[in-house]
Short mmCIF file of C-alpha atoms and ligand atoms in Angstrom, two decimals:
data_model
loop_
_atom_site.label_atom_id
_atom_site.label_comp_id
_atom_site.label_asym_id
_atom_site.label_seq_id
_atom_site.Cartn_x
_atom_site.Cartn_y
_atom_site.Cartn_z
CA UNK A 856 0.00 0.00 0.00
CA UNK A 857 1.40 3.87 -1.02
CA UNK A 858 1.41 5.30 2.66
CA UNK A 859 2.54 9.17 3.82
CA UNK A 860 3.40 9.72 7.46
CA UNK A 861 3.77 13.80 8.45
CA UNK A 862 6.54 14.43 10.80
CA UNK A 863 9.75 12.51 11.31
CA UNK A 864 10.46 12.73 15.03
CA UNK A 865 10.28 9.19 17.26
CA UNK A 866 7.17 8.69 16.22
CA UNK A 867 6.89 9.12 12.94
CA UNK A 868 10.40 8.04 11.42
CA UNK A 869 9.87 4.95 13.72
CA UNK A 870 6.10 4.69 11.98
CA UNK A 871 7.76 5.34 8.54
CA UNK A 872 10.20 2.86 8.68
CA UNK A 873 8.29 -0.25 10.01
CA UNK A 874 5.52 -0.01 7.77
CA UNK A 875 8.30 0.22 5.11
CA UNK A 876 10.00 -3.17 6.76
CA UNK A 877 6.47 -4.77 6.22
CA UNK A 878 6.62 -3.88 2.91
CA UNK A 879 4.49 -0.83 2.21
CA UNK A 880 5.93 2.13 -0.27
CA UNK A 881 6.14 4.94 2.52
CA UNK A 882 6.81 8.83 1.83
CA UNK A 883 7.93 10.45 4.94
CA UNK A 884 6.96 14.05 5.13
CA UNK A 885 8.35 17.04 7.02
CA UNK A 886 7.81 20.11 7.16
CA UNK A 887 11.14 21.00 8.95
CA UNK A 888 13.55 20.63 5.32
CA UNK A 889 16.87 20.38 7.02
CA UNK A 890 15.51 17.18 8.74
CA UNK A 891 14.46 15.84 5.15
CA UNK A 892 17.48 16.71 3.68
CA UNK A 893 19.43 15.03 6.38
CA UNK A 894 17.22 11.50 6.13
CA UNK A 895 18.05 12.10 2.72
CA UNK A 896 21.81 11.74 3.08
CA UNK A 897 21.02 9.03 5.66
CA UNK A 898 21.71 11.27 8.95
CA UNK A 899 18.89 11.14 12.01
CA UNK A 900 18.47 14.00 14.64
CA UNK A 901 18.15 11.25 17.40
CA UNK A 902 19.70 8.36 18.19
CA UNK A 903 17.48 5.09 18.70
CA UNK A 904 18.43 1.53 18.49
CA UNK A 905 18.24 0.03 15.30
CA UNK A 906 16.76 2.94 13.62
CA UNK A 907 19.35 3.71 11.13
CA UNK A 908 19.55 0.31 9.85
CA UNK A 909 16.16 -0.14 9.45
CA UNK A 910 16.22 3.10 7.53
CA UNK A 911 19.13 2.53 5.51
CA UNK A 912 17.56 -0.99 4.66
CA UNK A 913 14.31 0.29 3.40
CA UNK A 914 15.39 3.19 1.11
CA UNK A 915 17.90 0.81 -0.50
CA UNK A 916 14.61 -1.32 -1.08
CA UNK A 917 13.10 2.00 -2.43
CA UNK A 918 10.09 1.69 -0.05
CA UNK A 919 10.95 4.61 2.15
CA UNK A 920 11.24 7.81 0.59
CA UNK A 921 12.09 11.23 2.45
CA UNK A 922 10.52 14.42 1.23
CA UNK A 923 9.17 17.83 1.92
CA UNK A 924 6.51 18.00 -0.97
CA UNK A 925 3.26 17.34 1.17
CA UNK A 926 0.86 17.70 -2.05
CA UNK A 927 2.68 14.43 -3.72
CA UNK A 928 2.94 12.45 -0.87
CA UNK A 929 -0.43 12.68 -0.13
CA UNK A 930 -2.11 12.65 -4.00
CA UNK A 931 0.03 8.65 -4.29
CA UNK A 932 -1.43 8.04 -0.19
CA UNK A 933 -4.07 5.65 0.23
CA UNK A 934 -3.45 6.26 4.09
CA UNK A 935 -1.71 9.05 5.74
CA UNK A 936 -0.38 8.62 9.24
CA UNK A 937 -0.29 11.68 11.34
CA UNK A 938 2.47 11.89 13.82
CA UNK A 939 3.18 15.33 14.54
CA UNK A 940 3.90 16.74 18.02
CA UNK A 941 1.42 17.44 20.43
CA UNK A 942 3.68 19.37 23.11
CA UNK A 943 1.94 20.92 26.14
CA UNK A 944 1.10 24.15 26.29
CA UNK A 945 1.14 26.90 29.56
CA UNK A 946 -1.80 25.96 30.52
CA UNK A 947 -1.35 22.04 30.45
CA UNK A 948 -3.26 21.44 27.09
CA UNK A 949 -1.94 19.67 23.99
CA UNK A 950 -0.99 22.25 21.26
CA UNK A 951 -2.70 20.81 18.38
CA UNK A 952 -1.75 23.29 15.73
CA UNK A 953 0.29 20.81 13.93
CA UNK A 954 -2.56 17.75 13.62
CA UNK A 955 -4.56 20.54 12.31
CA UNK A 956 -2.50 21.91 10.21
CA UNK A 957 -1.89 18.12 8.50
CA UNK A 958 -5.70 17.83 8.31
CA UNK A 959 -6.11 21.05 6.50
CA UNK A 960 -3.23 19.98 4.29
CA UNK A 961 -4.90 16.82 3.51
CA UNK A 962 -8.22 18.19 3.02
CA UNK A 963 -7.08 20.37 0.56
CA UNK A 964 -4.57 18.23 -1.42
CA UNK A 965 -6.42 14.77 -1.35
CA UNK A 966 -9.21 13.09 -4.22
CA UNK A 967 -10.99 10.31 -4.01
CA UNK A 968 -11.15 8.33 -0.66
CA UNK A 969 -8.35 8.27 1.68
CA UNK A 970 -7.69 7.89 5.73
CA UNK A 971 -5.89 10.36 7.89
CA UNK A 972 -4.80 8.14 10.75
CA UNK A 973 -3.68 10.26 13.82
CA UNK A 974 -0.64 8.51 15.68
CA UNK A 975 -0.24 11.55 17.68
CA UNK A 976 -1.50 11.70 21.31
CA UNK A 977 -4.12 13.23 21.06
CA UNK A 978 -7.12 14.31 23.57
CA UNK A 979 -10.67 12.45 23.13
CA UNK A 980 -12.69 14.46 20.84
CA UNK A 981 -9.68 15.63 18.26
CA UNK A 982 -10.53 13.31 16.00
CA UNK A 983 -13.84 14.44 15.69
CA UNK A 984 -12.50 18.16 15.37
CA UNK A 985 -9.88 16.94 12.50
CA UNK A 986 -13.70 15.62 10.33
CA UNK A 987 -15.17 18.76 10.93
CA UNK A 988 -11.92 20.69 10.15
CA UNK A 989 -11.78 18.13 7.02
CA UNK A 990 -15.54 19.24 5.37
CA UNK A 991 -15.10 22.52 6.63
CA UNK A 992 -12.43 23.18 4.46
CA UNK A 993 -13.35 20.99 1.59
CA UNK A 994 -17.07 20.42 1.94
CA UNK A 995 -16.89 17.79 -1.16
CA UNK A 996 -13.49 16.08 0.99
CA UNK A 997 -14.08 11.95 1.09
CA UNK A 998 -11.00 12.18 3.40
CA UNK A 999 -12.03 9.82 6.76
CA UNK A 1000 -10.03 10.66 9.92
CA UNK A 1001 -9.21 7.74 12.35
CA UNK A 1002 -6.79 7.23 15.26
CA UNK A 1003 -4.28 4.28 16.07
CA UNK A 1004 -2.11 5.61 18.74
CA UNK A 1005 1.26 4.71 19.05
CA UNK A 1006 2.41 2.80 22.26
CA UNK A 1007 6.01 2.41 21.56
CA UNK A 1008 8.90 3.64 24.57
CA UNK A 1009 11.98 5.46 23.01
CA UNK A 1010 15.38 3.43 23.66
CA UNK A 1011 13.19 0.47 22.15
CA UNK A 1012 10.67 1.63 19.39
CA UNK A 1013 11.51 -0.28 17.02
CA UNK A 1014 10.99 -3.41 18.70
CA UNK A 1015 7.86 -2.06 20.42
CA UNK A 1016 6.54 -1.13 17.38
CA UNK A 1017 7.32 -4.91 15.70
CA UNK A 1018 5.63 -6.17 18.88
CA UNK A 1019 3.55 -3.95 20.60
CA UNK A 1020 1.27 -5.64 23.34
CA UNK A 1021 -2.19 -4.28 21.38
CA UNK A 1022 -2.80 -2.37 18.23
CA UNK A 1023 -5.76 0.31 19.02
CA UNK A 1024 -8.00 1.54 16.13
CA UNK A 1025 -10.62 4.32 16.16
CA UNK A 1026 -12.59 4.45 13.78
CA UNK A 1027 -16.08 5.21 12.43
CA UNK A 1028 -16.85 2.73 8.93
CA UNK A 1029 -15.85 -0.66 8.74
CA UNK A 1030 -14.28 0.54 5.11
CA UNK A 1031 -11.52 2.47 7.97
CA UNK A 1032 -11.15 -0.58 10.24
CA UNK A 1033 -10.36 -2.33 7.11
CA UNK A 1034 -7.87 -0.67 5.71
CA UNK A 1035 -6.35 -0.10 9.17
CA UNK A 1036 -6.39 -3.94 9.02
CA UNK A 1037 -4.37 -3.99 5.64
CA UNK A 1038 -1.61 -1.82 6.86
CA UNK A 1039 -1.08 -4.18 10.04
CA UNK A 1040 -1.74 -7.30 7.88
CA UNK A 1041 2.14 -8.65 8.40
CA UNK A 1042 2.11 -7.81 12.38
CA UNK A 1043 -1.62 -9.02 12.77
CA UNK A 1044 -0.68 -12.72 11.68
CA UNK A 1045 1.70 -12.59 14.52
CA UNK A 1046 -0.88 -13.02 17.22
CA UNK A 1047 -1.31 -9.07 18.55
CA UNK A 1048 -4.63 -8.49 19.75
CA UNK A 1049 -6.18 -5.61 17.88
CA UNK A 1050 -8.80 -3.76 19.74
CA UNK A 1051 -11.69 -1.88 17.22
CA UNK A 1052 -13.43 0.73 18.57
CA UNK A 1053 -15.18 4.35 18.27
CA UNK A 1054 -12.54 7.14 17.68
CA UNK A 1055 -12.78 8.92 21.48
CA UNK A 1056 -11.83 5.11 23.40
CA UNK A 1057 -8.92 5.15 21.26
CA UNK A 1058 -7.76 8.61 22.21
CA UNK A 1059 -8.55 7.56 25.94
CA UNK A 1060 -6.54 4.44 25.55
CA UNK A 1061 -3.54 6.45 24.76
CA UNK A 1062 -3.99 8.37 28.20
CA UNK A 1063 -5.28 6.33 30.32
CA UNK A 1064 -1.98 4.10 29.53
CA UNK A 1065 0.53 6.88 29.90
CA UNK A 1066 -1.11 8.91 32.69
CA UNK A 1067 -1.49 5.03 34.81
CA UNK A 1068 2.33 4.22 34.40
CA UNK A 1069 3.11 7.95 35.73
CA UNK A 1070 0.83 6.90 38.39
CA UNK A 1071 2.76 4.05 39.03
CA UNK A 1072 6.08 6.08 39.21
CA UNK A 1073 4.79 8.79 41.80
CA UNK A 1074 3.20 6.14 43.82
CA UNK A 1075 6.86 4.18 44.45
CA UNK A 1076 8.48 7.38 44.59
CA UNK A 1077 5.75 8.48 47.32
CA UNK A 1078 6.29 4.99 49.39
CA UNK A 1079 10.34 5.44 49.07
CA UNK A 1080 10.02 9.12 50.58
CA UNK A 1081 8.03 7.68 53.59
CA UNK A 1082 10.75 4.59 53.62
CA UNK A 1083 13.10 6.88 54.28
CA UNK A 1084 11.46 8.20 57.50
CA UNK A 1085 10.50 4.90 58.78
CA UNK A 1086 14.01 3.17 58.02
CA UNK A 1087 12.69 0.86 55.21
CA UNK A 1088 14.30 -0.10 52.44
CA UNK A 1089 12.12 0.70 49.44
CA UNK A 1090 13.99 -1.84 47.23
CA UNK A 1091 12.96 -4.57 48.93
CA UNK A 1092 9.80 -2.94 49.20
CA UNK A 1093 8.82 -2.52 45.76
CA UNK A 1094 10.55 -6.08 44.95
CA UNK A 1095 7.61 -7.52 47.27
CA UNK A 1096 4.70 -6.05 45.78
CA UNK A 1097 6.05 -6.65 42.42
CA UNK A 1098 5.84 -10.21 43.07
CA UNK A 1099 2.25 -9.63 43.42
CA UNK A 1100 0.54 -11.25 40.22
CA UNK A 1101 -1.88 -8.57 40.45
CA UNK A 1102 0.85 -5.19 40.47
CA UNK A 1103 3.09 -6.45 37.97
CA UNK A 1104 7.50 -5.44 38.97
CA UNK A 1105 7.58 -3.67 35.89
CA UNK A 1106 7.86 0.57 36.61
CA UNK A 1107 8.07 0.19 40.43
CA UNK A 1108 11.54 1.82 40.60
CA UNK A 1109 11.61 4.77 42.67
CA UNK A 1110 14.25 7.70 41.67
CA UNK A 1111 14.01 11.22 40.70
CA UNK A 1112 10.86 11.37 38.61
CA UNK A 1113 9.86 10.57 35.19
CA UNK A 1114 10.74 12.75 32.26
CA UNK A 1115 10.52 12.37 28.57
CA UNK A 1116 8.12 14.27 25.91
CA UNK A 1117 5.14 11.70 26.80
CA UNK A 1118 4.14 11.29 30.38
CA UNK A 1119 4.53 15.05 31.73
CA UNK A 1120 2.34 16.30 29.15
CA UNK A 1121 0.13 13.35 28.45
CA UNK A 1122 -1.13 13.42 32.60
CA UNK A 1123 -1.34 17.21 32.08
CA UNK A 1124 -3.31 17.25 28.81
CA UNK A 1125 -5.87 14.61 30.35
CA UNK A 1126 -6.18 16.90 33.49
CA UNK A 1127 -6.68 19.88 31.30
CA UNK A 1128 -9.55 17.85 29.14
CA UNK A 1129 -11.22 16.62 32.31
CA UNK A 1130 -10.92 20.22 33.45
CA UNK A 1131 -12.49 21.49 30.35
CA UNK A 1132 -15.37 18.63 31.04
CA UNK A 1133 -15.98 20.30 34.38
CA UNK A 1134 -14.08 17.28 36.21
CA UNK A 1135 -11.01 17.98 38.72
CA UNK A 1136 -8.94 14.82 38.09
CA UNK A 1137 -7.41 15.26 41.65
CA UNK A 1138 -5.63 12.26 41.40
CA UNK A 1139 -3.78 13.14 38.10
CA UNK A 1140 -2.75 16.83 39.86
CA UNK A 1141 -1.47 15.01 42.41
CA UNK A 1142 0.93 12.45 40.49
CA UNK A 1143 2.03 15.38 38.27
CA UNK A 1144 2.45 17.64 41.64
CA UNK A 1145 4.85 14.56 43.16
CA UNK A 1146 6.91 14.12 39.88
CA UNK A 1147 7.99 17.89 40.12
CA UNK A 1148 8.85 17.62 43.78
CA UNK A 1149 10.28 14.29 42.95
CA UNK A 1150 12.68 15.67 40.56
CA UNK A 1151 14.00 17.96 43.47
CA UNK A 1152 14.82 15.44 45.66
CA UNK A 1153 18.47 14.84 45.27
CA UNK A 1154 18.79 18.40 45.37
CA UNK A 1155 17.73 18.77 48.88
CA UNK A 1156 19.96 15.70 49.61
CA UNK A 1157 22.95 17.54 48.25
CA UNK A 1158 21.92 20.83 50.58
CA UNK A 1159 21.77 18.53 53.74
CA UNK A 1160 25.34 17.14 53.11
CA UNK A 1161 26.95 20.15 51.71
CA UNK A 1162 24.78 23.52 53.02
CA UNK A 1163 22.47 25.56 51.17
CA UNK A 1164 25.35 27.66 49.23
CA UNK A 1165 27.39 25.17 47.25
CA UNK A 1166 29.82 27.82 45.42
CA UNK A 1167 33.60 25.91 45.41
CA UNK A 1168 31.46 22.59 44.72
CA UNK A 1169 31.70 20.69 41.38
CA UNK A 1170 29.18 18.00 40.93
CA UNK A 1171 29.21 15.35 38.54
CA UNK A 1172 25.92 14.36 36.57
CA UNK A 1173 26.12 11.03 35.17
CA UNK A 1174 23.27 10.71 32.74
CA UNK A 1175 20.96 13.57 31.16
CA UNK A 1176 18.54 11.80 28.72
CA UNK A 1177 15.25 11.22 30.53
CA UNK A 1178 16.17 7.61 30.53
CA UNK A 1179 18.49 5.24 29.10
CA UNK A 1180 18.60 4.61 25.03
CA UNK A 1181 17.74 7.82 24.00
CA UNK A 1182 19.10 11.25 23.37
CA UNK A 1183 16.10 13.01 24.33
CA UNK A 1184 16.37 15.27 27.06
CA UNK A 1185 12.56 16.95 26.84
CA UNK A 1186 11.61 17.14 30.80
CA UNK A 1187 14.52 15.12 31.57
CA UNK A 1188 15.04 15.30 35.55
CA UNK A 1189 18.75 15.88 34.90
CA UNK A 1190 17.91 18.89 33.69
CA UNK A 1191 16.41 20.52 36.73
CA UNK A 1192 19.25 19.20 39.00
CA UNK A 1193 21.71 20.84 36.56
CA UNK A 1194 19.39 24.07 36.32
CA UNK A 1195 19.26 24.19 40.17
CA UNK A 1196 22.93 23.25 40.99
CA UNK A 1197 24.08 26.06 38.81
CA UNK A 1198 21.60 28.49 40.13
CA UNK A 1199 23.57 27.47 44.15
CA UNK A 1200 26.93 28.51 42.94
CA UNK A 1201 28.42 24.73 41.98
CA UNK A 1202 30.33 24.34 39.22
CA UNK A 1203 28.71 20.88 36.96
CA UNK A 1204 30.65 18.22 34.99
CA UNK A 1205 27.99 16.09 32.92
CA UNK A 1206 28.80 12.71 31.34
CA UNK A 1207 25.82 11.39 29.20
CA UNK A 1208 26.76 8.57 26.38
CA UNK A 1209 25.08 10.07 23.48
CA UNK A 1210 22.98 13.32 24.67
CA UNK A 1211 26.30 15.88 25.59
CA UNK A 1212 25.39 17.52 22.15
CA UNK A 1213 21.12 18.15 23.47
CA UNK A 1214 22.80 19.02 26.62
CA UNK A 1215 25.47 21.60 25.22
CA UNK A 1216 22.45 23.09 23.18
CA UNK A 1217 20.73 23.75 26.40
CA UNK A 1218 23.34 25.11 28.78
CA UNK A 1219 26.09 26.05 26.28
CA UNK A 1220 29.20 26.82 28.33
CA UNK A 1221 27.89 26.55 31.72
CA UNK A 1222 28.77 23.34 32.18
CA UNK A 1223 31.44 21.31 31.24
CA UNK A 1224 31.47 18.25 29.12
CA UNK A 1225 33.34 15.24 29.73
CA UNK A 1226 34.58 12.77 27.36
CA UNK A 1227 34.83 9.87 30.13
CA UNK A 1228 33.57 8.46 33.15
CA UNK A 1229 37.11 9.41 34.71
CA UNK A 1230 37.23 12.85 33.22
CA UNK A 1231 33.69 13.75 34.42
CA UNK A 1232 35.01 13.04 38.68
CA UNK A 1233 38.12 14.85 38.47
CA UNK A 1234 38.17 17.45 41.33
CA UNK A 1235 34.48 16.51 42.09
CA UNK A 1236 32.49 17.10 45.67
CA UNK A 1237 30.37 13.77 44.59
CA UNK A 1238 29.05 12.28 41.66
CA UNK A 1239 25.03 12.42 41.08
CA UNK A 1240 23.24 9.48 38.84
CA UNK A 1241 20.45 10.90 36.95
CA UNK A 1242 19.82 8.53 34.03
CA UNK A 1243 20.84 5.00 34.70
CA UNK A 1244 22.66 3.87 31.35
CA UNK A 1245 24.29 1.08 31.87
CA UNK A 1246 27.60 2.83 31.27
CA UNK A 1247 27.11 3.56 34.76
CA UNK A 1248 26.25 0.16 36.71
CA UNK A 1249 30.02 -1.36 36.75
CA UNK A 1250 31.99 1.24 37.29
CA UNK A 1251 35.14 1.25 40.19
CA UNK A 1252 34.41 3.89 42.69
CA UNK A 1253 38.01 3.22 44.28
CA UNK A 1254 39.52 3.99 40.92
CA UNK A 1255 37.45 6.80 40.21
CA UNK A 1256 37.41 8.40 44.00
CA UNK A 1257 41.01 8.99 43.85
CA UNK A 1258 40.80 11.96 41.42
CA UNK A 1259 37.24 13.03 43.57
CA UNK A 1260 37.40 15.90 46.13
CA UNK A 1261 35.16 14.02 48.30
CA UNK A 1262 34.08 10.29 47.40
CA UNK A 1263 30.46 10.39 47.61
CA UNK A 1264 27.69 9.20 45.42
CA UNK A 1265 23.86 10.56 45.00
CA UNK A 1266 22.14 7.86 43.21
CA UNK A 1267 18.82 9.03 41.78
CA UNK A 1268 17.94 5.56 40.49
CA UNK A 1269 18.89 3.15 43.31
CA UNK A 1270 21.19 1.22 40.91
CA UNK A 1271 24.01 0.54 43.48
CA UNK A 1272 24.06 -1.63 46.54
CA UNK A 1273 24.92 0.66 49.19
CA UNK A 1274 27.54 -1.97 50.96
CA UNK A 1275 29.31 -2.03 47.60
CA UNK A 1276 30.22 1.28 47.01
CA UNK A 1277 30.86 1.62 50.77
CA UNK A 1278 33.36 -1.06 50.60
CA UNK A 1279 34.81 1.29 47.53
CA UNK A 1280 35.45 3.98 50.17
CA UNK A 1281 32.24 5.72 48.84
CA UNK A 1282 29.37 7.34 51.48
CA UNK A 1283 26.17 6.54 49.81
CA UNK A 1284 22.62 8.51 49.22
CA UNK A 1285 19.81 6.88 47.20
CA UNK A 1286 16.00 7.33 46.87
CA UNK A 1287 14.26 5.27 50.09
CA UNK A 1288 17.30 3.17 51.13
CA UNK A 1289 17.90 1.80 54.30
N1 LIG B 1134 8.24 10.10 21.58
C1 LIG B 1134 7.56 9.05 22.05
O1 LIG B 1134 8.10 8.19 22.74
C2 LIG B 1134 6.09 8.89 21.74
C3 LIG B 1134 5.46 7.67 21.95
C4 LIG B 1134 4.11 7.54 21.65
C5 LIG B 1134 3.40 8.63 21.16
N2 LIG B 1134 4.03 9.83 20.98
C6 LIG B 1134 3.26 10.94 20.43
O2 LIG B 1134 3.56 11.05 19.03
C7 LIG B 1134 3.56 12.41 18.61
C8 LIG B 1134 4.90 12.77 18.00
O3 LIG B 1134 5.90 12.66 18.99
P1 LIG B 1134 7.45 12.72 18.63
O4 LIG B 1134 8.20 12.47 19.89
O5 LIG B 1134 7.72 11.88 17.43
O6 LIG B 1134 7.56 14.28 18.21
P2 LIG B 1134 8.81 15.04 17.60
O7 LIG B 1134 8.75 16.41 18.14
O8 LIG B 1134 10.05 14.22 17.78
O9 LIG B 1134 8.49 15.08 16.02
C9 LIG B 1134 7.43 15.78 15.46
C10 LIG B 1134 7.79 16.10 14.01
O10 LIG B 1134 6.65 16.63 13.35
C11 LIG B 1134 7.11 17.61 12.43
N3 LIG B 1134 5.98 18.45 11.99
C12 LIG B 1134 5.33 19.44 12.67
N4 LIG B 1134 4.35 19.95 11.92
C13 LIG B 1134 4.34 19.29 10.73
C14 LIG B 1134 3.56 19.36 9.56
N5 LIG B 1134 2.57 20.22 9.46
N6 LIG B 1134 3.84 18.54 8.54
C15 LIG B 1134 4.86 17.65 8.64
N7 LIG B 1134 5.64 17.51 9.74
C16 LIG B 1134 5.39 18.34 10.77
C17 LIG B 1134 8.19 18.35 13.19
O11 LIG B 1134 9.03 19.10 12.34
C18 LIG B 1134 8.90 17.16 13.87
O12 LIG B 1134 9.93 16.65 13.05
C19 LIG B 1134 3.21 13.22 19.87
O13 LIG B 1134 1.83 13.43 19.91
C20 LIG B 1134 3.63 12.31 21.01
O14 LIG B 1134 2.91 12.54 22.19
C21 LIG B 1134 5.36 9.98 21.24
#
């Protein structure tokens, strides 16, 4: 099938080049040109595992094209994916300018039938706005909008979107769920239940997934804060309940919040639609409330061990994408530990594996950048784990310390024992330890 996807961020170069892999003739549109005439040349922004060789193997194919020419891509389109960004705005709702903006397009530009499939998260009721925007701007438009969002966690996308746990479709004709059927025909045969159903349940899905995993997170990170009071070890904790068939161990690691472009503004947007609705989702304020206060936490650890002015300090960040496998750094929690260690006088080494170059965009010559794990500790007050790549997990603290100005470690994501790096000559600080 002759398939356009708009935007090539995560999402959509991710989208693009999977459908490609199951054989479809894909034209990946942008409307940012440099990007397109970098996937061009075979360059991409971001780094994500197996991306660039799934790219590289489906334009040698010829079944993934890169372009900027909208009209084209959608007049040879019998489907066109939307996955566009959907970034949160000041007052917590999605910015949907750009789904628009792709529905206009399409409206315009399209004859005959076709289906504008928004990818993008989304809140319940856009796809219903994108039908009206559709005949308002072409009344004579056969264009049908339906959603199928996307499910898939940066550091493994492409795998997640080969074998996702459920494919969602939205949709209002059975011609739609059809077609939607056809474009998953090679993953369906593999088993993955597909769920069909009206277009707002699929934007819920979408949500209610995201904004219950961030949930999850401020809920350990909540029982670790009171561990720490009442001298339990939250690791041992969370390893219990986890063992409960009914919890599942999976995101029960307490640390220093979640980050990313997904669940920050996902549990916002659904507390601004519920808002909108006349519902107070008190529970969402709350998780998103915790997460902030969350991502301040090693902060005020640092304060209590070296007072509130920390000027002649230089602190090490190990890690600054928002988790491991990724360059992104949107909401990353590193972020605000850098932002606030600056803004107490300390001087900050950071040592990420692939994001130093999104870091250096942010705080330019503030910081400095380190090319190892040794550089990064030289003449250090104590090194602070942010992101745990596992760069980090087998390092030797008795090597490393003797370089350090003091030989301590902050560990925002519990990934050391605490009697190991003691025995390394380290004093050790993590989230809810005993
Ligand atoms: N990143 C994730 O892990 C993830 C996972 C699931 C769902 N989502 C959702 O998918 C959507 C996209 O996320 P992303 O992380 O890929 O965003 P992104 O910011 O990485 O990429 C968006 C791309 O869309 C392009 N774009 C904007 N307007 C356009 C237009 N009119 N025509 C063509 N291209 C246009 C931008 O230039 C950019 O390249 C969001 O709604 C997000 O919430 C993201």
């Amino acid at each position: 099938m002759n398939i356009a996807v708009f935007g090539t961020g995560y999402v959509g170069l991710v989208t693009g080049a999977c459908l490609a892999n199951l054989g479809h003739k894909v034209h990946c549109v942008d409307i940012d040109e440099r990007k397109i005439k970098q996937l061009q040349e075979g360059i991409i922004s971001f780094f994500e595992p197996g991306l660039v060789e799934l790219v590289a193997k489906n334009v040698n194919r010829g079944r993934l094209l890169f372009t900027a020419d909208a009209q084209s891509a959608i007049q040879s389109a019998e489907a066109i994916f939307n996955c566009v960004g959907t970034p949160s705005q000041e007052s917590g709702s999605a910015d949907l300018r750009h789904v628009f903006a792709v529905a206009q397009t399409v409206a315009r530009t399209a004859q005959g039938y076709k289906l504008l499939i928004n990818k993008s998260t989304v809140p319940p009721g856009t796809a219903q706005q994108c039908a009206s925007l559709i005949q308002e701007t072409n009344p004579s438009s056969e264009v049908e909008v339906a959603s199928n969002p996307e499910f898939l966690a940066e550091g493994k996308a492409v795998h997640d979107f080969t074998h996702p746990d459920k494919i969602v479709f939205g949709a209002k004709t059975m011609k739609a769920y059809a077609l939607l059927r056809r474009i998953y025909t090679g993953r369906a045969r593999t088993y993955i239940p597909i769920l069909e159903t009206d277009w707002e349940t699929a934007e819920m899905i979408k949500y209610a997934n995201n904004s219950f995993l961030a949930a999850k997170i401020s809920f350990v990170n909540e029982l670790a804060n009171i561990c720490e009071r009442v001298g339990a070890d939250v690791k041992m904790v969370t390893q219990a309940m986890g063992l409960d068939y009914r919890i599942n161990p999976r995101f029960l690691n307490p640390g220093i919040g979640y980050g990313g472009s997904c669940f920050p503004k996902d549990v916002r947007a659904l507390i601004h639609t519920a808002k909108e609705k006349g519902y107070d989702a008190a529970l969402l304020r709350e998780v998103d409330l915790l997460n902030e206060r969350q991502k301040k936490k090693l902060l005020l650890k640092v304060k209590d061990r070296f007072g509130l002015a920390l000027h002649g300090h230089r602190f090490t960040i190990w890690g600054a994408s928002f988790k491991p496998q990724t360059s992104d750094i949107r909401e990353s929690p590193a972020l605000v530990l850098i932002k606030e260690l600056l803004e107490h006088g300390a001087e900050v080494s950071v040592f990420d594996p692939v994001a130093q170059g999104e870091v250096r965009n942010v705080f330019g010559t503030t910081l400095q950048y380190a090319s190892s794990l040794a550089e990064s500790v030289v003449g250090s007050s104590a090194v602070i784990l942010a992101t745990e790549w596992d760069e980090f997990r087998n390092v030797n603290f008795a090597e490393l310390g003797r370089t350090m100005k003091h030989k301590i470690v902050f560990d925002g994501r519990n990934i050391y024992e605490p009697e190991m790096v003691k025995e390394d000559g380290f004093e050790y600080v993590g989230v809810g330890r005993k």
